[in-house]
mmCIF file of C-alpha atoms in Angstrom:
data_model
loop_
_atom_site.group_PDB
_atom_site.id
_atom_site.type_symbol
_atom_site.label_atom_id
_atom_site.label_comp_id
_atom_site.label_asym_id
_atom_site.label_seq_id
_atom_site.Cartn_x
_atom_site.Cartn_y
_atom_site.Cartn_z
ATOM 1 C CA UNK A 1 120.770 111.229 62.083
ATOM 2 C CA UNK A 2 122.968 111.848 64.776
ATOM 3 C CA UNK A 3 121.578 113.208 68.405
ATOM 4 C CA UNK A 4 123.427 116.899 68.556
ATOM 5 C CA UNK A 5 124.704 116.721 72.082
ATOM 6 C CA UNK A 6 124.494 112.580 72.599
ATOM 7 C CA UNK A 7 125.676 111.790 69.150
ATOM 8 C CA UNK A 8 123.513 108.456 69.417
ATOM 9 C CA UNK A 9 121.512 107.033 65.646
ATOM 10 C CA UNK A 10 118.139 108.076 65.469
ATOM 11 C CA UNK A 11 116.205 106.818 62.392
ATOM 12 C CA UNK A 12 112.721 107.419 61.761
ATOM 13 C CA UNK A 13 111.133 104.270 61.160
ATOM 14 C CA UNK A 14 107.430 105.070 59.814
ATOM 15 C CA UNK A 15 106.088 107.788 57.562
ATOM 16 C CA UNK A 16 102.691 107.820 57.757
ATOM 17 C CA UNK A 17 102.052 110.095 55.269
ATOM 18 C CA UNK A 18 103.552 107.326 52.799
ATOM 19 C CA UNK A 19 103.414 104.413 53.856
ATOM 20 C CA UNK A 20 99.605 102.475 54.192
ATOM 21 C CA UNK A 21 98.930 103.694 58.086
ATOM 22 C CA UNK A 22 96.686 106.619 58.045
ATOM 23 C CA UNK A 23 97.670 109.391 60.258
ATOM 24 C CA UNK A 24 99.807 109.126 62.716
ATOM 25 C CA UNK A 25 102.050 105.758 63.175
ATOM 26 C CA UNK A 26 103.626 105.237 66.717
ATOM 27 C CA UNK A 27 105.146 103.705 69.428
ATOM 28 C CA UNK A 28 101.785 102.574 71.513
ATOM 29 C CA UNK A 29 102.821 102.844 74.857
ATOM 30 C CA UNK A 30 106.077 102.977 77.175
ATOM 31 C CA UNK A 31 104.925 99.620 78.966
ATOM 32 C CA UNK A 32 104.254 97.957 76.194
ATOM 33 C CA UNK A 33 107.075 95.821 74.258
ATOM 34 C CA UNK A 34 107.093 96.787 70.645
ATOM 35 C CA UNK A 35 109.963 94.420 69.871
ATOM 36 C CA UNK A 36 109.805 90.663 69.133
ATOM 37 C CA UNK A 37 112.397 87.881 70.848
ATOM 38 C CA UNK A 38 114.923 88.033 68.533
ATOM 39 C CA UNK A 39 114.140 91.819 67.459
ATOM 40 C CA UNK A 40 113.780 91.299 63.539
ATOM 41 C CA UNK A 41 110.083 92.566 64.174
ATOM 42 C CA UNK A 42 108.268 95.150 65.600
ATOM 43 C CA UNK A 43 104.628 97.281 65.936
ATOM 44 C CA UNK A 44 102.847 100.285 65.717
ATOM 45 C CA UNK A 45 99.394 101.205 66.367
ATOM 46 C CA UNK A 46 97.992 103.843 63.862
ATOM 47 C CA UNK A 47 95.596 106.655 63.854
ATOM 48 C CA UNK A 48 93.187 104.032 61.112
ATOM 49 C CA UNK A 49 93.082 101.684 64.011
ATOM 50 C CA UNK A 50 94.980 98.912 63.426
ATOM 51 C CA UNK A 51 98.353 97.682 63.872
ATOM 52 C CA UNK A 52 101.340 97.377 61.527
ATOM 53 C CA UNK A 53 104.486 94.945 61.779
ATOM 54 C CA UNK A 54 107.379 96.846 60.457
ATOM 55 C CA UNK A 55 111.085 95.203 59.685
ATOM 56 C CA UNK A 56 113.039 96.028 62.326
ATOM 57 C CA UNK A 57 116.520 96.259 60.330
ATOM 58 C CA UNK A 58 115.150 97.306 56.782
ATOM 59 C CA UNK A 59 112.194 99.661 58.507
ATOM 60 C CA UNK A 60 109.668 98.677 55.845
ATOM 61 C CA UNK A 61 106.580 98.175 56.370
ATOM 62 C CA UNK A 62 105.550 94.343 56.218
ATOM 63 C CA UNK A 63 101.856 94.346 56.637
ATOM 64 C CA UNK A 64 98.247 95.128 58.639
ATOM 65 C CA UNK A 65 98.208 92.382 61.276
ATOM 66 C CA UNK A 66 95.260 90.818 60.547
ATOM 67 C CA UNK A 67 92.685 90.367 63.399
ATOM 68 C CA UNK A 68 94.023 93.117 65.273
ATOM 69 C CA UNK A 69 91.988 96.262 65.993
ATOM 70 C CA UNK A 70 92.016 98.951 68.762
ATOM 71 C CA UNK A 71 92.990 98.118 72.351
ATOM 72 C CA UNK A 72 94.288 94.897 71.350
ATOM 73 C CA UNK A 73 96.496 94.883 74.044
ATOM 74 C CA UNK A 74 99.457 92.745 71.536
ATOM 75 C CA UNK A 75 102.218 90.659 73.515
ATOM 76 C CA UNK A 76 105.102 89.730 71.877
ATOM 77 C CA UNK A 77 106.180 85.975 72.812
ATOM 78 C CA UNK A 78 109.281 85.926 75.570
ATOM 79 C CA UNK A 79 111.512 83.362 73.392
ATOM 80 C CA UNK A 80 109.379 82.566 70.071
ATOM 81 C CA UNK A 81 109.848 85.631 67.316
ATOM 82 C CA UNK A 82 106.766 84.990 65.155
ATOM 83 C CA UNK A 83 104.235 84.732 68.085
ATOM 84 C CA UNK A 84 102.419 87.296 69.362
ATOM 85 C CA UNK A 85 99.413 87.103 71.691
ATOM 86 C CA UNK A 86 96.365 89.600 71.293
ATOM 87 C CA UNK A 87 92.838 89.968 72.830
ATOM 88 C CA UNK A 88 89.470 91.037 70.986
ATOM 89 C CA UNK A 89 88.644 94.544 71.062
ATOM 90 C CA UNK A 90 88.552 95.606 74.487
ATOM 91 C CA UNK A 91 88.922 92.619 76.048
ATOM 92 C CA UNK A 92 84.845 92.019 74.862
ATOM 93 C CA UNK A 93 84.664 88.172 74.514
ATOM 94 C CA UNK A 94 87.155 87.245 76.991
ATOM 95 C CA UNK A 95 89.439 85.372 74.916
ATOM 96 C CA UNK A 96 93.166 85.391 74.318
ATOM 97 C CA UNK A 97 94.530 84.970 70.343
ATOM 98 C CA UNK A 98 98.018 84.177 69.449
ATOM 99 C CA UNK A 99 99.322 85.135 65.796
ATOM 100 C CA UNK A 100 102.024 83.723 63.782
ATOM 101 C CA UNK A 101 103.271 86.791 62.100
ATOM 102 C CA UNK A 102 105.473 84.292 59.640
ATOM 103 C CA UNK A 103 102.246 82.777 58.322
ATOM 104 C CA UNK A 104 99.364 84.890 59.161
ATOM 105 C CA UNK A 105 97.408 82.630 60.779
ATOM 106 C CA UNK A 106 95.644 82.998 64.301
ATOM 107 C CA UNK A 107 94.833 80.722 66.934
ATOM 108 C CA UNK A 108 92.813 80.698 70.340
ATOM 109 C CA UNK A 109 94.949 80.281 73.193
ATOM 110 C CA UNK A 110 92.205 80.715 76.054
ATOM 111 C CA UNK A 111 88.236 81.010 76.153
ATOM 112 C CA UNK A 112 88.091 82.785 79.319
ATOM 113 C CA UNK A 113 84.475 83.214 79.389
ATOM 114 C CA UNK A 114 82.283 80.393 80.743
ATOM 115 C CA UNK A 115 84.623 79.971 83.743
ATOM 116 C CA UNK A 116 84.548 83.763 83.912
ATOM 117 C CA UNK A 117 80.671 84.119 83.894
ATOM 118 C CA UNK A 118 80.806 81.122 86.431
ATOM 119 C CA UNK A 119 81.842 83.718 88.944
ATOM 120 C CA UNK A 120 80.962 87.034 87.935
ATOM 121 C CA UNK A 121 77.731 86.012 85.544
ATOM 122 C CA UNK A 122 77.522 89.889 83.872
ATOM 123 C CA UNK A 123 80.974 89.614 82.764
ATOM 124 C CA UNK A 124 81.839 91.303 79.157
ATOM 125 C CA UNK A 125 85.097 91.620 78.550
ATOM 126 C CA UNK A 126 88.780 90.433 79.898
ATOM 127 C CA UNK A 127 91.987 92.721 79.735
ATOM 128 C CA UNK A 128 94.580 94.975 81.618
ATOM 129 C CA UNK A 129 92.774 97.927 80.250
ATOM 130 C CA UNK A 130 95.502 98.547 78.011
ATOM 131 C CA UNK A 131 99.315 98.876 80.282
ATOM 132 C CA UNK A 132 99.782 95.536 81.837
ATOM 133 C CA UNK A 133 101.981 92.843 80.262
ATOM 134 C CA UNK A 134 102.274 88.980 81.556
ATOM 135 C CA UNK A 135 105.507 87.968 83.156
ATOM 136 C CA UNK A 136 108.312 88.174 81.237
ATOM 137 C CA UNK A 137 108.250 84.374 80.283
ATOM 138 C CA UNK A 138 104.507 84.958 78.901
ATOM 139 C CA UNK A 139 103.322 82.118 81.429
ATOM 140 C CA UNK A 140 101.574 84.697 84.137
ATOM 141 C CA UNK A 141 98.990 86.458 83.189
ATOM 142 C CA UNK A 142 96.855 89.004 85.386
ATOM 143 C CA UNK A 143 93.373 90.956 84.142
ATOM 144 C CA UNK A 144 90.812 92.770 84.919
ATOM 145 C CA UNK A 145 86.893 92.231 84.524
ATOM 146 C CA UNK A 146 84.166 94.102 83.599
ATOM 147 C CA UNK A 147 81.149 94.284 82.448
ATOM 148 C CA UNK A 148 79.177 95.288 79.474
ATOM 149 C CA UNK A 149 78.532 99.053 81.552
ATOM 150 C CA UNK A 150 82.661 98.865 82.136
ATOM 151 C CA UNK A 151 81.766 98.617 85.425
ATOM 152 C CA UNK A 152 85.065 96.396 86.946
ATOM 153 C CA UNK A 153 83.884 92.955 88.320
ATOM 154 C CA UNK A 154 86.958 91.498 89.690
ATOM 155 C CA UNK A 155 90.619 90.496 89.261
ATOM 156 C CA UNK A 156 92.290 87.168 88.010
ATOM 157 C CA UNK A 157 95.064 85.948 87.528
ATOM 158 C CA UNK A 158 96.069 82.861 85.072
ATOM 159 C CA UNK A 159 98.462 80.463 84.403
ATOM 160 C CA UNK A 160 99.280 80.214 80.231
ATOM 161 C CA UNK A 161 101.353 77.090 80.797
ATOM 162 C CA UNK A 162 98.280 74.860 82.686
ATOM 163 C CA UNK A 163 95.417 77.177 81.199
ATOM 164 C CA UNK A 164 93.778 77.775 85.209
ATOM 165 C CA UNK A 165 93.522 80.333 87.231
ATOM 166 C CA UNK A 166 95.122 81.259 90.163
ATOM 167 C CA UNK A 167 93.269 83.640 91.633
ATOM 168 C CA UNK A 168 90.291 85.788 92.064
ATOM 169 C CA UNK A 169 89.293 89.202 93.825
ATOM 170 C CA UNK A 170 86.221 90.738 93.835
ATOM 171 C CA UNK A 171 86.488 94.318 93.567
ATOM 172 C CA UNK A 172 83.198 95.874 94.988
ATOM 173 C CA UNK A 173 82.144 98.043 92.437
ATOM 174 C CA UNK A 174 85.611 99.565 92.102
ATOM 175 C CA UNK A 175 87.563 99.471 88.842
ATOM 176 C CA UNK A 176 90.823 99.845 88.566
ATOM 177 C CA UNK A 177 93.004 102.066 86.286
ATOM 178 C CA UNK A 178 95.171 99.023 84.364
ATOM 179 C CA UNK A 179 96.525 95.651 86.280
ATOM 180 C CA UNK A 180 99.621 93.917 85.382
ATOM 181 C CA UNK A 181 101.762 91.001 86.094
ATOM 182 C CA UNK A 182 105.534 91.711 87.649
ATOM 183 C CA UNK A 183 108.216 90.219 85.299
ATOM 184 C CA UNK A 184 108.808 87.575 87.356
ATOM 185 C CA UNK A 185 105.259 86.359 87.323
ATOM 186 C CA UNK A 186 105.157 86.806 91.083
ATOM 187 C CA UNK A 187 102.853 89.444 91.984
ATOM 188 C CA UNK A 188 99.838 91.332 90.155
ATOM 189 C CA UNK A 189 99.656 94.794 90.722
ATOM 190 C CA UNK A 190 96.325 96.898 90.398
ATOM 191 C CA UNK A 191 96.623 100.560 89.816
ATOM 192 C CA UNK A 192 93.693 102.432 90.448
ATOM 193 C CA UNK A 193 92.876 106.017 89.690
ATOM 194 C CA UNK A 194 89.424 105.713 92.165
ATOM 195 C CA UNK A 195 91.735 103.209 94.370
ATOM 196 C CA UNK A 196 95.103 102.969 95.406
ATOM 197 C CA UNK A 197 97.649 101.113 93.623
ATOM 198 C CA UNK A 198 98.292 97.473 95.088
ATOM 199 C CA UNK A 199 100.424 94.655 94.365
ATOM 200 C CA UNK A 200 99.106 91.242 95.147
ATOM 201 C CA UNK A 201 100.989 87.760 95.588
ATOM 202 C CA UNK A 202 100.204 86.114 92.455
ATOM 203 C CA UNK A 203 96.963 84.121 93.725
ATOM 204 C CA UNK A 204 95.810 87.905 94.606
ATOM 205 C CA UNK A 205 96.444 87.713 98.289
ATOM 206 C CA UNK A 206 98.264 89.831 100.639
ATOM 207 C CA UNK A 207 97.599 93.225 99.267
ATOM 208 C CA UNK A 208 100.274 95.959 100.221
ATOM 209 C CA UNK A 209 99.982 99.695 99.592
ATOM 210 C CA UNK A 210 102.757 100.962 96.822
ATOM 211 C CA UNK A 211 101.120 104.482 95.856
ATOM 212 C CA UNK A 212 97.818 106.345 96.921
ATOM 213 C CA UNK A 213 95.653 106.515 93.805
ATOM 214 C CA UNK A 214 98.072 106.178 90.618
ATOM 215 C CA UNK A 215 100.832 107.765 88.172
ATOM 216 C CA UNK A 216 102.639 106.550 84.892
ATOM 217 C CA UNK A 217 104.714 103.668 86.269
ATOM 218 C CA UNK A 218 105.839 100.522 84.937
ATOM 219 C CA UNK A 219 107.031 97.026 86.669
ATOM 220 C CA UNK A 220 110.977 95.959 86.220
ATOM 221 C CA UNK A 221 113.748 93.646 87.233
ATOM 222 C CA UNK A 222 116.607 95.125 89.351
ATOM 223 C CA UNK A 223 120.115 93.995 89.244
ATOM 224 C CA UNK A 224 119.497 91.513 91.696
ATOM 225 C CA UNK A 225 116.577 89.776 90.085
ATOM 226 C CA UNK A 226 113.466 91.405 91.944
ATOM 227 C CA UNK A 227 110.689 92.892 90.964
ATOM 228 C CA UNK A 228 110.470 96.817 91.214
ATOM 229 C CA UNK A 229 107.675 98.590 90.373
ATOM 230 C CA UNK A 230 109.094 102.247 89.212
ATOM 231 C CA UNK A 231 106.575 105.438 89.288
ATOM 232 C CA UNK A 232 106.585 108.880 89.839
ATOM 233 C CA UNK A 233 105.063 110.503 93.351
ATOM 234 C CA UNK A 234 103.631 114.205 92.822
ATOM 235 C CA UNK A 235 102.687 114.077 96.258
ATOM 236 C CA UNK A 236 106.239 113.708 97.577
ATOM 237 C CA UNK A 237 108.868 116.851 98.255
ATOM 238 C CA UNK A 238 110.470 117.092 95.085
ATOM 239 C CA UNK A 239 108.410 115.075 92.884
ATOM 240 C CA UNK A 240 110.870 111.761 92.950
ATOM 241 C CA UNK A 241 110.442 109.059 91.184
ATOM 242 C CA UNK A 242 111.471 105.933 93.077
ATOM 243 C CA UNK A 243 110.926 102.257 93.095
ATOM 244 C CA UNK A 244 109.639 99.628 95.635
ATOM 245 C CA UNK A 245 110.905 96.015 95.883
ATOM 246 C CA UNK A 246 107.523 94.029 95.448
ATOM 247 C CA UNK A 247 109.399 90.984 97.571
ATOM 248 C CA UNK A 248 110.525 93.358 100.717
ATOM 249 C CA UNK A 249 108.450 96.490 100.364
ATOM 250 C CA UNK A 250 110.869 98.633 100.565
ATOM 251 C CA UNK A 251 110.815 102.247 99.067
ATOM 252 C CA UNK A 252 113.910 103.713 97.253
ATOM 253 C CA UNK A 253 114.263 107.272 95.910
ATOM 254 C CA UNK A 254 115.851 107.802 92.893
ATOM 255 C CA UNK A 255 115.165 111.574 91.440
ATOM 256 C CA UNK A 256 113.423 114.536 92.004
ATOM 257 C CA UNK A 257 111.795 116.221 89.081
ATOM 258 C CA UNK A 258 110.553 119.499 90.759
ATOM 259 C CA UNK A 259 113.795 121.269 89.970
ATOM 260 C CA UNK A 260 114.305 125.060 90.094
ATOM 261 C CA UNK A 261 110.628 125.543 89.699
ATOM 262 C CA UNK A 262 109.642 123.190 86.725
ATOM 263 C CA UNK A 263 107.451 120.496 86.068
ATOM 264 C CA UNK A 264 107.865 117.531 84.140
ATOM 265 C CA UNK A 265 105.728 114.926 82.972
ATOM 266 C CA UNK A 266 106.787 111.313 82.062
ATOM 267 C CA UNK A 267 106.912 107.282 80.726
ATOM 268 C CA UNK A 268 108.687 105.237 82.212
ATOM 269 C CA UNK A 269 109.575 101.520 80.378
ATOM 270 C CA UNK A 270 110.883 98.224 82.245
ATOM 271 C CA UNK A 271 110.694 96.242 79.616
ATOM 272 C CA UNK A 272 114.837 95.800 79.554
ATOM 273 C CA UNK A 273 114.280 92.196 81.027
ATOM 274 C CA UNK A 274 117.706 90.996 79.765
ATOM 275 C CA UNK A 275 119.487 94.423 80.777
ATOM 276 C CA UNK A 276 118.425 93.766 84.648
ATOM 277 C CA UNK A 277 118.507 96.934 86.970
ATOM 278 C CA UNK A 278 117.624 99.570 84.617
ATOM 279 C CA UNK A 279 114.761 101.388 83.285
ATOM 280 C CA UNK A 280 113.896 103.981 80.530
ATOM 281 C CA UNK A 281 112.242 107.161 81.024
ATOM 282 C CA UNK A 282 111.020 109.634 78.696
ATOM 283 C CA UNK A 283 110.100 113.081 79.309
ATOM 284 C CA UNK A 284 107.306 115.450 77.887
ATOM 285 C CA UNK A 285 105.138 118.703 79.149
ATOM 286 C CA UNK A 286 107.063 120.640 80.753
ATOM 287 C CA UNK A 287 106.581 123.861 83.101
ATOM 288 C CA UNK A 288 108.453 126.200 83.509
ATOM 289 C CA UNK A 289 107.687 128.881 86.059
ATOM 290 C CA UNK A 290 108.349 132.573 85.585
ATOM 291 C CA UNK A 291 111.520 134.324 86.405
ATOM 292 C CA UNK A 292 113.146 130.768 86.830
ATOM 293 C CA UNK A 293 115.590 129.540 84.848
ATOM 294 C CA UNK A 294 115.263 127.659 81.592
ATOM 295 C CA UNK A 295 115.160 123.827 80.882
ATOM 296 C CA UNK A 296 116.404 121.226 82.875
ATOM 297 C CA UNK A 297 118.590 118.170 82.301
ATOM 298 C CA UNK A 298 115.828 115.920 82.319
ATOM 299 C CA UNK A 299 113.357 117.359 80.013
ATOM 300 C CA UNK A 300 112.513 116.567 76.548
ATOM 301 C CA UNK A 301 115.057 113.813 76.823
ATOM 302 C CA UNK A 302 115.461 109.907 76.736
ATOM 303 C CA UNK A 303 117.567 108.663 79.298
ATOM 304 C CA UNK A 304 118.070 105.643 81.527
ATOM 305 C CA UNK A 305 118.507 105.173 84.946
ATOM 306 C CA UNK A 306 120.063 102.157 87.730
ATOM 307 C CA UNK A 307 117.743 100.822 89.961
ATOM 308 C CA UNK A 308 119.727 101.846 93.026
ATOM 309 C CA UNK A 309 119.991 104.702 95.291
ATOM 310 C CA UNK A 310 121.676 107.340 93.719
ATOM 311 C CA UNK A 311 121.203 105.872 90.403
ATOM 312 C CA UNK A 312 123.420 106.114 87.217
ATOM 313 C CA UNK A 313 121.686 108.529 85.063
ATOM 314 C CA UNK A 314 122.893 108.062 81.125
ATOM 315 C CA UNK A 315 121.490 110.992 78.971
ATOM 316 C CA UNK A 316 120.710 109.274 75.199
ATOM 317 C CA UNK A 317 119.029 111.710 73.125
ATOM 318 C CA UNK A 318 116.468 114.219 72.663
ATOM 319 C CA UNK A 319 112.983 113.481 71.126
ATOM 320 C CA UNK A 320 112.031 116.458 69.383
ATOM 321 C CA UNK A 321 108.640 116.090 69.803
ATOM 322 C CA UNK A 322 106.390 119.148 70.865
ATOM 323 C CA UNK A 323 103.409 118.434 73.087
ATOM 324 C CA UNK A 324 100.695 118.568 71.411
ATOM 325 C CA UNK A 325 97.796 116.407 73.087
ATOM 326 C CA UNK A 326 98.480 113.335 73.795
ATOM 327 C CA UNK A 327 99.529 111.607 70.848
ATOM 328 C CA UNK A 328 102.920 113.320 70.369
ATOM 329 C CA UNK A 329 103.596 111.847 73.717
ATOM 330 C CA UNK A 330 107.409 110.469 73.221
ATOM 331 C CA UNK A 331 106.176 107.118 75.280
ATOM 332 C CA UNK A 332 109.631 105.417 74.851
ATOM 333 C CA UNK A 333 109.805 101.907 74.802
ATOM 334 C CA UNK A 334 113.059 98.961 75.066
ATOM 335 C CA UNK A 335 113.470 95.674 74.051
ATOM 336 C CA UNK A 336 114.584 93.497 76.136
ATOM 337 C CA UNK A 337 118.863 94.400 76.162
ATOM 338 C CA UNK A 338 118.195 97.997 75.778
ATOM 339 C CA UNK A 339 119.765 98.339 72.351
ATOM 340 C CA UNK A 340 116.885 99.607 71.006
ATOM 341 C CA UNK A 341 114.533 101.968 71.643
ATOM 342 C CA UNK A 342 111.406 103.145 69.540
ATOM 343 C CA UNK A 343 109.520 106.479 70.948
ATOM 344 C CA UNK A 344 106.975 108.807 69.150
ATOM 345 C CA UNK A 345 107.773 112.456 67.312
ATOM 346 C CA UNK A 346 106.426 115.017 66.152
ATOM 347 C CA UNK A 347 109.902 116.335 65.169
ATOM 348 C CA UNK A 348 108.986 119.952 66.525
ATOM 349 C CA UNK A 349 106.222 120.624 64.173
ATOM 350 C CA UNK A 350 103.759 121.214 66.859
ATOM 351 C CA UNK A 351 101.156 119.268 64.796
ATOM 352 C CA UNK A 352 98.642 116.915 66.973
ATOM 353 C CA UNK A 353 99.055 114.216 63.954
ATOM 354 C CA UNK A 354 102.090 114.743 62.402
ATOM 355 C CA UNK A 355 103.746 111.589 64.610
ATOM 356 C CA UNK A 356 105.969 108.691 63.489
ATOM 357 C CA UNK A 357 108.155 106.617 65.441
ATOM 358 C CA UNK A 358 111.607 106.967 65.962
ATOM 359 C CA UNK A 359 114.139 104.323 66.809
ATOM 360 C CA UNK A 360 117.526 105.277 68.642
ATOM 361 C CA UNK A 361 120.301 102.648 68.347
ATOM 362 C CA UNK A 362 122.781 102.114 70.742
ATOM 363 C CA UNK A 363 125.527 99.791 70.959
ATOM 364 C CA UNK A 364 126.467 97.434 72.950
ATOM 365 C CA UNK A 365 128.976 98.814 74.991
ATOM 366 C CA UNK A 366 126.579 100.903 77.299
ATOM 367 C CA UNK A 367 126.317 100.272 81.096
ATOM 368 C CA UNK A 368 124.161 98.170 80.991
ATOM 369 C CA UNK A 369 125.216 95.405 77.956
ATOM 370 C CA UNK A 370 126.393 91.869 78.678
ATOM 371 C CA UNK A 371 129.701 91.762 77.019
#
């Protein structure tokens, strides 16, 4: 189908209702990368619990990825197509899997937990608490600890390519929201919802303030190669979202979303690593006040934006989806050129179920596209 006012391809790319996921099959998260290197493949997670590998030209659905289950935080490989990295359950075992999805067969990558339990003895599980990624090269890795109460231990960051760590923090009895790795595997930030959010130099020193307590964000390359991390800021006249330059600190504005008396919620993906200096947002939930006019440009849309003050705004299409709780949550997510995009529906049903994902195709003539 055609987007009525964008006229960009949307196809929907799961039914759930016919195809072996049970209930709803989507898009898991804006921060997480659903496509593989050469994107041939990608995933859904799936109201049964597992996850699903679906072609990514045919849309059929392959098969259950074995071994996968729940917050198994999946990581496609930067440069190999059939690898992709998983934890257990939750992080509970503190190891890190890699998959072959050609084959089918798994492999440990990393026993975290005796060197783990070394420092923080009642450790029980290792992850990002589902929204951090490793660099974009899959060598840097930063998690979270807890223990078997989910009570957060510490911090650490790791090093795929040598299998040590880097560095550790002790967090005091405070647990943080998620923690991820910037794309260029030079900083760890840790979001916190009882804390502030923090980035750290990647052997977790120097801590620097980027947002008082936290809001949906997500950690991207600009156009001159740094990392960004990209949020919204409820606190801040006009509700902008804006970026900060993890190397220099500094704060850019980039749009307001209190506009004419509305409200809108949103995702925001970086995970365009190859289309450098742009980002994908998705909208949802939106207020409208009384006596005020109607909808605004920004709402119940997909569009990206430059990573530069006054940005370059490019409307792609609408998503259709009515909010419904949280899974109908568009939650757009790129690959790594931005040609593709997968994000969650409802297709204006208003059911809290009813979702599939949706993939919009755009070609490579865009703003952003290496020609």
């Amino acid at each position: 189908m055609r987007d009525p006012v964008h006229g960009t391809c949307i196809v929907r790319v799961t039914e759930h209702d016919k195809e072996p996921p049970k209930g709803f099959a989507r898009n898991n998260y804006s921060r997480r990368q659903a496509f593989n290197a050469d994107n041939t493949r990608f995933i859904v997670d799936a109201q049964d619990g597992f996850w699903h590998l679906y072609d990514a030209s045919t849309f059929a659905h392959l098969e259950q990825l074995n071994g996968l289950s729940g917050d198994a935080e999946p990581q496609w490989d930067g440069l190999d197509p059939d690898r992709l990295y998983y934890l257990p359950r939750e992080g509970v075992g503190m190891k890190l899997h890699v998959l072959n999805v050609r084959t089918g067969l798994s492999d440990t990558v990393a026993d975290f937990g005796p060197r783990i339990r070394a420092r923080w003895p009642l450790a029980n599980a290792v992850w990002t608490k589902s929204e951090g990624s490793p660099s974009a090269d899959g060598r840097y890795w930063c998690f979270m600890v807890d223990d078997a109460q989910w009570k957060g231990l510490g911090v650490v960051t790791w090093d795929r390519q040598e299998d040590k760590f880097l560095g550790m923090l002790d967090l005091h009895g405070q647990r943080p929201d998620h923690v991820s790795m910037s794309p260029g595997g030079g900083y760890c930030v840790v979001s916190g919802t009882t804390i502030d959010t923090l980035v750290y130099d990647r052997d977790l020193t120097h801590p620097r303030l980027l947002l008082k307590g936290t809001e949906h964000s997500d950690l991207a390359i600009d156009a001159q190669g740094d990392d960004v991390y990209v949020a919204i800021d409820y606190e801040s006249p006009g509700g902008q979202v804006f970026m900060t330059n993890l190397r220099t600190g500094r704060r850019t504005d980039l749009f307001p979303t209190y506009l004419e008396g509305t409200t809108t919620a949103l995702h925001i993906s970086g995970k365009a690593y190859d289309a450098r200096g742009w980002v994908l947002v998705s909208t949802y939930a939106e207020g409208i006040a009384r006596g005020k006019p109607g909808p605004q440009w920004l709402q119940g849309r997909l569009f990206a934006v430059s990573l530069q003050a006054s940005p370059r705004i490019v409307l792609l299409a609408h998503h259709q989806s009515q909010f419904a709780k949280y899974w109908t949550e568009p939650q757009a997510s790129t690959n790594r050129d931005m040609t593709r995009i997968l994000f969650n529906s409802n297709w204006g049903t208003k059911s809290e179920t009813d979702v599939d994902a949706y993939m919009l195709i755009l070609p490579r003539t865009m703003p952003w596209s290496r020609h």
